GROMACS .gro file of C-alpha atoms in nm:
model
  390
    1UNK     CA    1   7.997   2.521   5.468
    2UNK     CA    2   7.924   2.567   5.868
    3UNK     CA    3   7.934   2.953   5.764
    4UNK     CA    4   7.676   2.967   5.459
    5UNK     CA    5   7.395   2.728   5.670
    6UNK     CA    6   7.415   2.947   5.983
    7UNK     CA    7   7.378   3.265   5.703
    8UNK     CA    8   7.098   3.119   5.562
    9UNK     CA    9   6.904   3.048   5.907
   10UNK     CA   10   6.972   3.434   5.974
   11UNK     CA   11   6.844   3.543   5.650
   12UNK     CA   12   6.522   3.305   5.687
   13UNK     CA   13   6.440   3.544   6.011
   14UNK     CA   14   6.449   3.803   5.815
   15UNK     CA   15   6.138   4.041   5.743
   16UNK     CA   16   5.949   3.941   5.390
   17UNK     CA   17   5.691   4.133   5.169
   18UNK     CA   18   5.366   3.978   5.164
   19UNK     CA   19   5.134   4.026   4.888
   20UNK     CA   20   4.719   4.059   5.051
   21UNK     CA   21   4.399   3.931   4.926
   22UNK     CA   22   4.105   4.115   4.863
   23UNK     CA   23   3.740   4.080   4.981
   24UNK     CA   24   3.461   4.201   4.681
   25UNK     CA   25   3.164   4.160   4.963
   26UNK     CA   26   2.866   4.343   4.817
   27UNK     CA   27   2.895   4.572   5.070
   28UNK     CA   28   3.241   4.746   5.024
   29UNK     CA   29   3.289   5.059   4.920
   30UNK     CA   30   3.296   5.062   4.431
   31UNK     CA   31   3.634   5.144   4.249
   32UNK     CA   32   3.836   5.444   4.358
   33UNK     CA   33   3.570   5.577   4.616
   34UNK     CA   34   3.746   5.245   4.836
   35UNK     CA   35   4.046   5.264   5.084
   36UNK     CA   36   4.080   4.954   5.039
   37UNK     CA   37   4.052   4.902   4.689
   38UNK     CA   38   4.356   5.203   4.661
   39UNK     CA   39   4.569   4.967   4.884
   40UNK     CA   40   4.507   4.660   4.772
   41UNK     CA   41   4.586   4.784   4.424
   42UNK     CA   42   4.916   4.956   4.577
   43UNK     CA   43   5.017   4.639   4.715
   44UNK     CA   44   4.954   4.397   4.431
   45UNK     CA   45   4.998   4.607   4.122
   46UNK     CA   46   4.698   4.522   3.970
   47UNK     CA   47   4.472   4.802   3.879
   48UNK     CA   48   4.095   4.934   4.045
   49UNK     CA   49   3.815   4.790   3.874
   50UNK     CA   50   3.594   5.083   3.856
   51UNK     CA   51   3.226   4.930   3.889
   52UNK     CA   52   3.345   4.626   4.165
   53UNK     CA   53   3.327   4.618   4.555
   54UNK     CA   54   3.632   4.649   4.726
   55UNK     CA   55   3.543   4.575   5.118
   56UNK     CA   56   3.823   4.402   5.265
   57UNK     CA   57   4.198   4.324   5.263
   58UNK     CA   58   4.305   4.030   5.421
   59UNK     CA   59   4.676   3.976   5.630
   60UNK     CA   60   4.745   3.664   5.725
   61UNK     CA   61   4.741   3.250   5.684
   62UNK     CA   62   4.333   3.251   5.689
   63UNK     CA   63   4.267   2.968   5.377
   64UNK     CA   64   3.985   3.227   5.286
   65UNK     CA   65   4.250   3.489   5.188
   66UNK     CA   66   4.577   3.398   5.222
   67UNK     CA   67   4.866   3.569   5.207
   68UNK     CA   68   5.167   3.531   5.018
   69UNK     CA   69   5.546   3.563   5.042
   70UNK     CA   70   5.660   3.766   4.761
   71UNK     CA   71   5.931   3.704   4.560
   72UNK     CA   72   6.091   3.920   4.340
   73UNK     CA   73   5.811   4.115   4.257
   74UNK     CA   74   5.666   3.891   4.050
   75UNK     CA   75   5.288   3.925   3.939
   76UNK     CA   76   5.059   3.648   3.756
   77UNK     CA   77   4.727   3.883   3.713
   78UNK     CA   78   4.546   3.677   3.999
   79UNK     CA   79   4.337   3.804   4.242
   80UNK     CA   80   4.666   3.815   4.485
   81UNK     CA   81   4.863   3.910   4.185
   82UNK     CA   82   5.152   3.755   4.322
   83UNK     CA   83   5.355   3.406   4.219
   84UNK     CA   84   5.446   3.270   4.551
   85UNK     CA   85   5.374   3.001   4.822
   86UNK     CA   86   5.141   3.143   5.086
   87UNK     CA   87   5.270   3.264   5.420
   88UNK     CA   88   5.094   2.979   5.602
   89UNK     CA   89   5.352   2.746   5.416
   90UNK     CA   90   5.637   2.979   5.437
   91UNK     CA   91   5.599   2.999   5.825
   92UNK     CA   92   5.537   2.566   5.831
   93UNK     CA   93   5.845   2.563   5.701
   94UNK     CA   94   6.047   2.846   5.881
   95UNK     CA   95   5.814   2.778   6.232
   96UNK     CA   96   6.108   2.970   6.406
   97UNK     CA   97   5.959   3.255   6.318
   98UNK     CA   98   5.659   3.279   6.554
   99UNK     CA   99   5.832   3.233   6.892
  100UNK     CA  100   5.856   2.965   7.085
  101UNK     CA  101   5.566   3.041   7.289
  102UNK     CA  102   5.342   3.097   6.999
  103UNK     CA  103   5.469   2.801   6.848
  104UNK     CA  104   5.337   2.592   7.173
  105UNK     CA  105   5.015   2.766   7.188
  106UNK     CA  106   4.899   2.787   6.825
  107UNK     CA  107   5.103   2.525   6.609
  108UNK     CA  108   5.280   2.645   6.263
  109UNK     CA  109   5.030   2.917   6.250
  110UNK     CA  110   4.951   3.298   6.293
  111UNK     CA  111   4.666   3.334   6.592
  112UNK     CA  112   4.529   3.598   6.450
  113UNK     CA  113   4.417   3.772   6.120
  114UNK     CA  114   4.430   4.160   6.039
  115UNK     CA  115   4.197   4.334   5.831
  116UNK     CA  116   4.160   4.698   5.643
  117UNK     CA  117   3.462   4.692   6.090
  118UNK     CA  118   2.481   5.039   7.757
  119UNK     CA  119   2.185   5.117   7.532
  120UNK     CA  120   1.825   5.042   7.637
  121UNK     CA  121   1.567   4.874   7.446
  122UNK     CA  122   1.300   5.094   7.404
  123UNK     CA  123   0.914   5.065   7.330
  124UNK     CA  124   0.918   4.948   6.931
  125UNK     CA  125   0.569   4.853   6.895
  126UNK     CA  126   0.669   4.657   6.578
  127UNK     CA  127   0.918   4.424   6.772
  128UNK     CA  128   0.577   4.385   7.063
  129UNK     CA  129   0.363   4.273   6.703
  130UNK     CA  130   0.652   4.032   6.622
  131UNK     CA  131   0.674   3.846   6.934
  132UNK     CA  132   0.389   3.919   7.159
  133UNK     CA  133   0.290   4.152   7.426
  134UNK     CA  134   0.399   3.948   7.751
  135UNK     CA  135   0.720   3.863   7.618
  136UNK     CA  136   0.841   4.244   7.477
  137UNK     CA  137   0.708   4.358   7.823
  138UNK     CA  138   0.926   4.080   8.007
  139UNK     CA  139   1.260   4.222   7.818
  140UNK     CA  140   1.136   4.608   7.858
  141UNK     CA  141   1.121   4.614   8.222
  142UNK     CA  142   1.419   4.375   8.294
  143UNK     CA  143   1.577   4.492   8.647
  144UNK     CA  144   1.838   4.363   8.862
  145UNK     CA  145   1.635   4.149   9.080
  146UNK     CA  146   1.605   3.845   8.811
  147UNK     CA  147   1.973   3.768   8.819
  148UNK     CA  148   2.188   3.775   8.557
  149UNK     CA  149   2.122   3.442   8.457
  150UNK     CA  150   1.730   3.489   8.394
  151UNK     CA  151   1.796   3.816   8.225
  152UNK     CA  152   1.988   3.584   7.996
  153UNK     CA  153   1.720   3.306   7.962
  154UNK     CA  154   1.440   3.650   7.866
  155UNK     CA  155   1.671   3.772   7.613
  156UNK     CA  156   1.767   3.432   7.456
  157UNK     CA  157   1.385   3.388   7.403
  158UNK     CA  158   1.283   3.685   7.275
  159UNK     CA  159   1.546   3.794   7.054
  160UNK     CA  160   1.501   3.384   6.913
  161UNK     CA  161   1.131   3.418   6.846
  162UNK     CA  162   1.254   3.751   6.688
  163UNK     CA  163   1.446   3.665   6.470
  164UNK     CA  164   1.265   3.300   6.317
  165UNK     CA  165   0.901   3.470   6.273
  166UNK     CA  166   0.795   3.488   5.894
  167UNK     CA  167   0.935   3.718   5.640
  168UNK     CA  168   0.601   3.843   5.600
  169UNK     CA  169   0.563   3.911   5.950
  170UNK     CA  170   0.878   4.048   5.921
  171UNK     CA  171   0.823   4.286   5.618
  172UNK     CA  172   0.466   4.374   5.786
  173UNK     CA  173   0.675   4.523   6.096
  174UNK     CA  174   0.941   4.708   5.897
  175UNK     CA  175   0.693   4.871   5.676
  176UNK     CA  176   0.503   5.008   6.028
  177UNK     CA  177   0.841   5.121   6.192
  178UNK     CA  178   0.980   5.328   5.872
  179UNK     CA  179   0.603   5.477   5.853
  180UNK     CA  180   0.644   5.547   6.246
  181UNK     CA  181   0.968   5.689   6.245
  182UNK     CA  182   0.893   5.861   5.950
  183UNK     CA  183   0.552   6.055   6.066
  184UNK     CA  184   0.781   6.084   6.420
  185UNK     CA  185   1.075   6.273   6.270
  186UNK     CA  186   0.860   6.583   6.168
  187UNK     CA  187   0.756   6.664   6.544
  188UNK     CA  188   1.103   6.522   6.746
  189UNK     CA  189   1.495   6.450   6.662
  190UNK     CA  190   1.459   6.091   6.579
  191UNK     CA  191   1.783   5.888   6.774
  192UNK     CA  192   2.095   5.758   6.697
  193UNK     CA  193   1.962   5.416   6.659
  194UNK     CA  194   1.633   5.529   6.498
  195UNK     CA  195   1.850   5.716   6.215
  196UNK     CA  196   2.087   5.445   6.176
  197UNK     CA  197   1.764   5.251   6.111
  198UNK     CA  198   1.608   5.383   5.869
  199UNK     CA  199   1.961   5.384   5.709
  200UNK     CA  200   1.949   4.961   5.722
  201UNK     CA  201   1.562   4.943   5.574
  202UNK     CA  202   1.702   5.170   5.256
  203UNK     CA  203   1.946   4.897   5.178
  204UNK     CA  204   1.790   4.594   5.296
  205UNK     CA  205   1.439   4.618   5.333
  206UNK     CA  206   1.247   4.386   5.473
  207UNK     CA  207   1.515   4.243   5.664
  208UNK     CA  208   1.533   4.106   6.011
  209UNK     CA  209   1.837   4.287   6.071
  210UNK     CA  210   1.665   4.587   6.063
  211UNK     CA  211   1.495   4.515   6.372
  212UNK     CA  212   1.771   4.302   6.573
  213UNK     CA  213   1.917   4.646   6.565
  214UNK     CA  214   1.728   4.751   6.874
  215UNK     CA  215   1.874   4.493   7.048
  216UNK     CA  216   2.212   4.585   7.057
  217UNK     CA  217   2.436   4.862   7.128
  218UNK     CA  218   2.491   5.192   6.885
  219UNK     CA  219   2.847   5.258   6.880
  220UNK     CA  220   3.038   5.569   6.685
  221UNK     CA  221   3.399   5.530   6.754
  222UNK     CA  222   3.603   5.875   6.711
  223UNK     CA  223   3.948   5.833   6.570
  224UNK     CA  224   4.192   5.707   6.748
  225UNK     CA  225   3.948   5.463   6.973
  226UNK     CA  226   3.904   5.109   6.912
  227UNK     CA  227   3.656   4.846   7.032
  228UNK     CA  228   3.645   4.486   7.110
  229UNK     CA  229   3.437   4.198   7.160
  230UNK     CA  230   3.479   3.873   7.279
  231UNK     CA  231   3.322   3.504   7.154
  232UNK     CA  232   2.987   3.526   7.055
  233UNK     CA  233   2.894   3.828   7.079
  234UNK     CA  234   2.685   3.975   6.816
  235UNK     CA  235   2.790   4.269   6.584
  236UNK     CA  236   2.716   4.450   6.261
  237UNK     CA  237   2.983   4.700   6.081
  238UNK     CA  238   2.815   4.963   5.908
  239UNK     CA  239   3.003   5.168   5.773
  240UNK     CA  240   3.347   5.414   5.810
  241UNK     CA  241   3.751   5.273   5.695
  242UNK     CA  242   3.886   5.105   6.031
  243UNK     CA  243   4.143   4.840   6.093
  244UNK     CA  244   4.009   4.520   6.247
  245UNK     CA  245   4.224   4.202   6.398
  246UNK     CA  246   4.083   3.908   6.516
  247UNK     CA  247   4.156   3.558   6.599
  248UNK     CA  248   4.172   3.376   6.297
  249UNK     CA  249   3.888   3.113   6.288
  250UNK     CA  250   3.615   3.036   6.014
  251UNK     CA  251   3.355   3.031   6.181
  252UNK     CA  252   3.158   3.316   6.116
  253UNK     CA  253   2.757   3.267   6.144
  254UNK     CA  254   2.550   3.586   6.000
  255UNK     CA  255   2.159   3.595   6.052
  256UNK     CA  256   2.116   3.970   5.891
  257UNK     CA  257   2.183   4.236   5.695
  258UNK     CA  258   2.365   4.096   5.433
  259UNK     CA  259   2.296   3.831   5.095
  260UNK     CA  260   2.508   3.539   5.212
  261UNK     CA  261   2.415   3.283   5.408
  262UNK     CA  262   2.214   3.281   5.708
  263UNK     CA  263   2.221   3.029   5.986
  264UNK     CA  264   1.951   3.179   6.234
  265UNK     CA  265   1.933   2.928   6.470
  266UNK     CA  266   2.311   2.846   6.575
  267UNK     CA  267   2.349   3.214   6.568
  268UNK     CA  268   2.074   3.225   6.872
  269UNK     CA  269   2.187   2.939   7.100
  270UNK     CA  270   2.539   3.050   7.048
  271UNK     CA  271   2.510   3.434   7.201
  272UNK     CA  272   2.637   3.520   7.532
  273UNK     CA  273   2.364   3.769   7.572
  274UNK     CA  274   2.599   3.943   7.792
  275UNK     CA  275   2.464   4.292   7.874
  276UNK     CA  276   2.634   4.677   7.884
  277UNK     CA  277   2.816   4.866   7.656
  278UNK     CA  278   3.105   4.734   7.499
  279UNK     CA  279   3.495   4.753   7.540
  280UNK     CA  280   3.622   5.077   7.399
  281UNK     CA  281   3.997   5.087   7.393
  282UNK     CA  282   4.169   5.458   7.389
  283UNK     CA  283   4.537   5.321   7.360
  284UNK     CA  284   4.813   5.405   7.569
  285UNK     CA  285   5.141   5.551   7.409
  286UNK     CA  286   5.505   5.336   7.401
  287UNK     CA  287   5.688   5.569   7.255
  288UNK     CA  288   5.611   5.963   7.115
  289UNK     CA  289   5.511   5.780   6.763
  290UNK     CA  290   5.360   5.449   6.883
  291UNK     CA  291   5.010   5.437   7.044
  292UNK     CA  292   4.938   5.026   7.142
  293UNK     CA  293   4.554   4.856   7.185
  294UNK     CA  294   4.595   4.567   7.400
  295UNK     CA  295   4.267   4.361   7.444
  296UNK     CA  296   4.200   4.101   7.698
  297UNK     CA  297   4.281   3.841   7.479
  298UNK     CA  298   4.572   3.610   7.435
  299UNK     CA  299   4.559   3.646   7.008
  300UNK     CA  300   4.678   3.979   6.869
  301UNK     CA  301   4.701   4.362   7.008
  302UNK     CA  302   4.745   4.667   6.758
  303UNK     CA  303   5.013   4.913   6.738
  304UNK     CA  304   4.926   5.263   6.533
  305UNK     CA  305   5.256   5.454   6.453
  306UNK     CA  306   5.229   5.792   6.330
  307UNK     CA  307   5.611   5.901   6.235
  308UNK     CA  308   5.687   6.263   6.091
  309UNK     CA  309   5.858   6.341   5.772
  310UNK     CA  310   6.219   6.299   5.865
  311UNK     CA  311   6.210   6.029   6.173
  312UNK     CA  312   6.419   5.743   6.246
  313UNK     CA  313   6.246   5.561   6.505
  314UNK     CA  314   6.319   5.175   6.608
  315UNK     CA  315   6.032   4.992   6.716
  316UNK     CA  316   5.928   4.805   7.014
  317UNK     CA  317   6.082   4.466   6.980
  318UNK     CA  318   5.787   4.166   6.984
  319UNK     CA  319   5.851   3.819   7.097
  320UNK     CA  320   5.606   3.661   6.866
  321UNK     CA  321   5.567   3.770   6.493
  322UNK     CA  322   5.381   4.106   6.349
  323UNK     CA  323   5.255   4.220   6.064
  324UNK     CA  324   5.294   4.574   5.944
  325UNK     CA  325   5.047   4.752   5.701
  326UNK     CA  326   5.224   5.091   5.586
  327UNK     CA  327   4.851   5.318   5.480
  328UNK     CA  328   5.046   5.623   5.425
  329UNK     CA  329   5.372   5.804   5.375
  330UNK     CA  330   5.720   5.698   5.194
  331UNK     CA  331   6.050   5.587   5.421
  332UNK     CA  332   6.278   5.263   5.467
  333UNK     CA  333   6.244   4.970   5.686
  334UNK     CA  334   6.563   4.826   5.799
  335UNK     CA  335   6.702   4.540   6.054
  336UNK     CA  336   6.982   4.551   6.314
  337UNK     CA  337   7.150   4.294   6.177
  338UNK     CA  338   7.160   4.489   5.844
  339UNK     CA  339   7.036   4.205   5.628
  340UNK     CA  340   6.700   4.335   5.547
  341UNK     CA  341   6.676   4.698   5.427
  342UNK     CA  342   6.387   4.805   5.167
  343UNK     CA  343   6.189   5.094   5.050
  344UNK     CA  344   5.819   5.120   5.225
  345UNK     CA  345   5.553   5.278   5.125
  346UNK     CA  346   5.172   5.303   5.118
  347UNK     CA  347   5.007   4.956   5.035
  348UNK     CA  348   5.283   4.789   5.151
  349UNK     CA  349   5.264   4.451   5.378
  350UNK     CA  350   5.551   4.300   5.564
  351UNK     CA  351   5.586   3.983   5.816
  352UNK     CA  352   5.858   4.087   6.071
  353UNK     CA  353   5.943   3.681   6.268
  354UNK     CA  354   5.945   3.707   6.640
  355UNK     CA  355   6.222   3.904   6.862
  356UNK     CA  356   6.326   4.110   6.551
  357UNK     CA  357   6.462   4.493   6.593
  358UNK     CA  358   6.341   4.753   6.319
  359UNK     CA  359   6.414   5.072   6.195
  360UNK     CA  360   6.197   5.294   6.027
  361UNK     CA  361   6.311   5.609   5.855
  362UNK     CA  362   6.052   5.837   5.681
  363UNK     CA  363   6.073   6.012   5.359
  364UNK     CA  364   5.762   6.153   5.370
  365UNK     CA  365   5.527   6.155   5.698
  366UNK     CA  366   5.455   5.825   5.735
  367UNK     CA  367   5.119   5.599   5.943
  368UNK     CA  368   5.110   5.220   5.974
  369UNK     CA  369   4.938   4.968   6.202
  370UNK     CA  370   5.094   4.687   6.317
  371UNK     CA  371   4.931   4.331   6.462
  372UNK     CA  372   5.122   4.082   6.669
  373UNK     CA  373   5.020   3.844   6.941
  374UNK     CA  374   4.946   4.013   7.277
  375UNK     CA  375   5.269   4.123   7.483
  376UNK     CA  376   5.079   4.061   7.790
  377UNK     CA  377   5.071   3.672   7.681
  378UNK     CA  378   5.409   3.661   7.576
  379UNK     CA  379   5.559   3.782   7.898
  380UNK     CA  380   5.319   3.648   8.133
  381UNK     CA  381   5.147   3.336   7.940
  382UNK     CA  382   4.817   3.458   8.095
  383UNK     CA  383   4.554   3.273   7.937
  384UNK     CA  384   4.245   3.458   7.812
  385UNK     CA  385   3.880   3.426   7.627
  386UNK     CA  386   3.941   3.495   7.222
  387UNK     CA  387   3.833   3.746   7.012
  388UNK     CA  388   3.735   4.055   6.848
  389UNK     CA  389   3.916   4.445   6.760
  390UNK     CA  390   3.798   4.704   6.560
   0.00000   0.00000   0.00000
C-alpha cells in the first residue's frame, strides 16, 4: 500500500497537457489569416471559424480564460473544447507543484499568465486646440531643471485634460491632424509615429487614442527582442504575432482605441508618467538552443528554444513551475524519472511542476517558448515591482 501512495505522489508531479482558451477581441487577426486561431485550433481540436476574430490564447489559472488539465483527450465542443477541471483547481489540489517558494509568495496559484502584444512630443497643433496654448507649451519645452517630480505633475495634467475633453472636440482635432498630415506627406516623409497615426484614425476614427499616441513611445521590436513594462504604465499593441507574459491580475483599465469599456479617469491618476524609452530585452543564451528574457520582476521570465531536426536537448531545470507552448515542429517530451513521455507538437500546451528535468527530442525542427517564475527570485528571493513582457 506504502508503495502505490508514494507512486501516485510521483506521478501527480508529473508534466500534464493543458487545453488553452481563446480571446475573439475585435481586434485579432479573422479565420486562417490568425496565428493564433491555427494554434488554438491545433490545441483544442475544434476547427477555425472562418469570418471570427481570433486575438488571443490564454495559458494559465486567469478566471477570464482558464486553462484546463486534459484528460484523455476528451473534447465537449466548448470554447476550451476540453472536459476537465481547470488548472487553477488541479494545482489547489496538487500545490506541490509550484515550489515551495512560490507557494509562500503567491498561494495555490500561478503568478503569472502567458499569452500568444525616448520619443519627444512634438508640435501637434491639434493636441495645443485640445488643451490650450500655455499648457501644450508647458509639456513641449519640459527640461531638466523642473525635477522629475514637476515634470510628472505637467504631464499628469495635460495628458488628463487630454484625454476627458468632448468627443466633438475630439473628432474636430482628428479631422485637422489627418488633413495636416495628409497635405504634409506630399512635400516630406511623414514619421514613424505620424504613419502609425494615420493607421489608428482608419480604424477608429474619432478616437482619443488617436491622439494619446503622441504621448508615448513608438516601438518596432525586431525578432528576437522583447520589451517590458512595469505597473501602470501605459501601452497599446498594434499589431505583429508576439508572445506576451504578465503577472496575472484583472485589472486592466483601457481609455482608447478599442470598443470595450473605458474608465478614463482611474486610467489618469493611476500612470506613473515615468519618462524615456522603454525596457528592451535582447536575451542572453543558456544553452546553444535556449535564449532566456529575464525582467526585473519577481512573476515570470521567458525562455525561446529553437531545437534542430534531430536534437535531444534537456532543459534547464526550474524551481517553480513552467509552461511550455510548442508553435512549431514535431518531437517527444520526456521526464527523468521516465513516467511522463508523449508526442509534442505544434499547438501543444504543457504544465511542467517545479524542479522537474525534461527531455526534448525533435522529429522535425522544432520552436517553443516557455514561462516560469523568475530564476533570479527563486534563487535569491529578491523582491521586485510587477509586471509587463512582450
Amino acid at each position: 500500500m506504502d508503495e502505490v501512495v508514494a507512486m501516485k505522489a510521483k506521478i501527480v508531479n508529473e508534466p500534464v497537457r493543458l487545453g488553452c482558451f481563446v480571446q475573439n477581441y475585435d481586434w485579432g487577426r479573422i479565420g486562417e489569416d490568425s496565428k493564433v486561431a491555427s494554434l488554438f485550433s491545433l490545441n483544442s481540436g475544434l476547427e477555425i471559424e472562418p469570418s471570427k476574430p481570433y486575438a488571443e490564447i490564454w495559458m494559465g489559472t486567469h478566471p477570464s480564460g482558464p486553462s484546463f488539465v486534459v484528460e484523455n483527450g476528451e473534447l465537449d465542443g466548448g470554447s476550451s473544447g476540453f472536459v476537465s477541471k481547470t488548472l487553477k483547481s488541479w494545482i489547489s489540489e496538487n500545490p506541490s507543484v509550484l515550489g515551495d517558494k512560490v507557494v509562500k509568495k503567491w498561494g495555490n496559484n500561478l503568478p503569472f499568465l502567458f499569452k500568444e502584444l525616448k520619443d519627444v512630443l512634438h508640435d501637434v497643433p491639434e493636441i495645443i486646440d485640445l488643451v490650450g496654448n500655455a499648457e501644450a507649451d508647458e509639456v513641449l519645452h519640459i527640461n531638466e531643471q523642473y525635477g522629475e517630480k514637476k515634470i510628472k505633475t505637467i504631464l499628469r495634467s495635460i495628458f488628463t485634460q487630454l484625454m476627458t475633453v468632448s468627443e466633438n472636440a475630439i473628432s474636430e482635432a482628428v479631422f485637422k491632424m489627418k488633413r495636416r498630415l495628409n497635405i504634409e506627406k506630399k512635400v516630406r516623409y511623414l514619421t514613424d509615429k505620424e504613419q502609425l497615426v494615420l493607421r489608428l484614425e482608419k480604424q477608429y476614427p474619432s478616437d482619443i487614442g488617436v491622439m494619446s499616441a503622441f504621448f508615448l513611445n513608438y516601438v518596432k521590436l525586431n525578432p528576437g527582442e522583447a520589451l517590458y513594462l512595469g505597473a501602470n504604465e501605459p501601452h497599446a499593441y498594434i499589431s505583429g504575432e508576439c508572445i506576451e507574459c504578465m503577472a496575472t491580475s484583472d485589472n486592466v483599465v483601457r481609455a482608447g482605441l478599442t470598443p470595450k469599456y473605458r474608465d478614463v479617469q482611474t486610467l489618469c491618476s493611476m500612470l506613473t508618467y515615468k519618462q524615456g524609452s522603454p525596457g528592451i530585452l535582447h536575451g542572453f543564451l543558456l544553452n546553444p538552443y535556449t535564449k532566456r528574457y529575464l525582467p526585473p520582476f519577481d512573476e515570470f521570465e521567458v525562455d525561446h528554444c529553437i531545437f534542430p531536426q534531430g536534437t535531444s536537448a534537456i532543459l534547464p531545470v526550474a524551481q517553480g513551475p513552467s509552461l511550455f507552448l510548442v508553435t512549431a515542429g514535431e518531437g517527444t517530451m520526456q521526464t527523468s524519472t521516465g513516467l511522463f513521455g508523449e508526442m509534442i507538437s505544434e499547438g501543444s500546451v504543457l504544465f511542467v511542476p517545479a524542479n522537474t528535468e525534461i527531455m526534448v527530442t525533435t522529429i522535425e525542427g522544432m520552436q517553443l517558448y516557455r514561462a516560469g517564475v523568475n530564476s533570479k527570485f527563486l534563487s535569491e528571493n529578491q523582491v521586485e515591482e510587477v509586471p509587463f513582457l512582450i
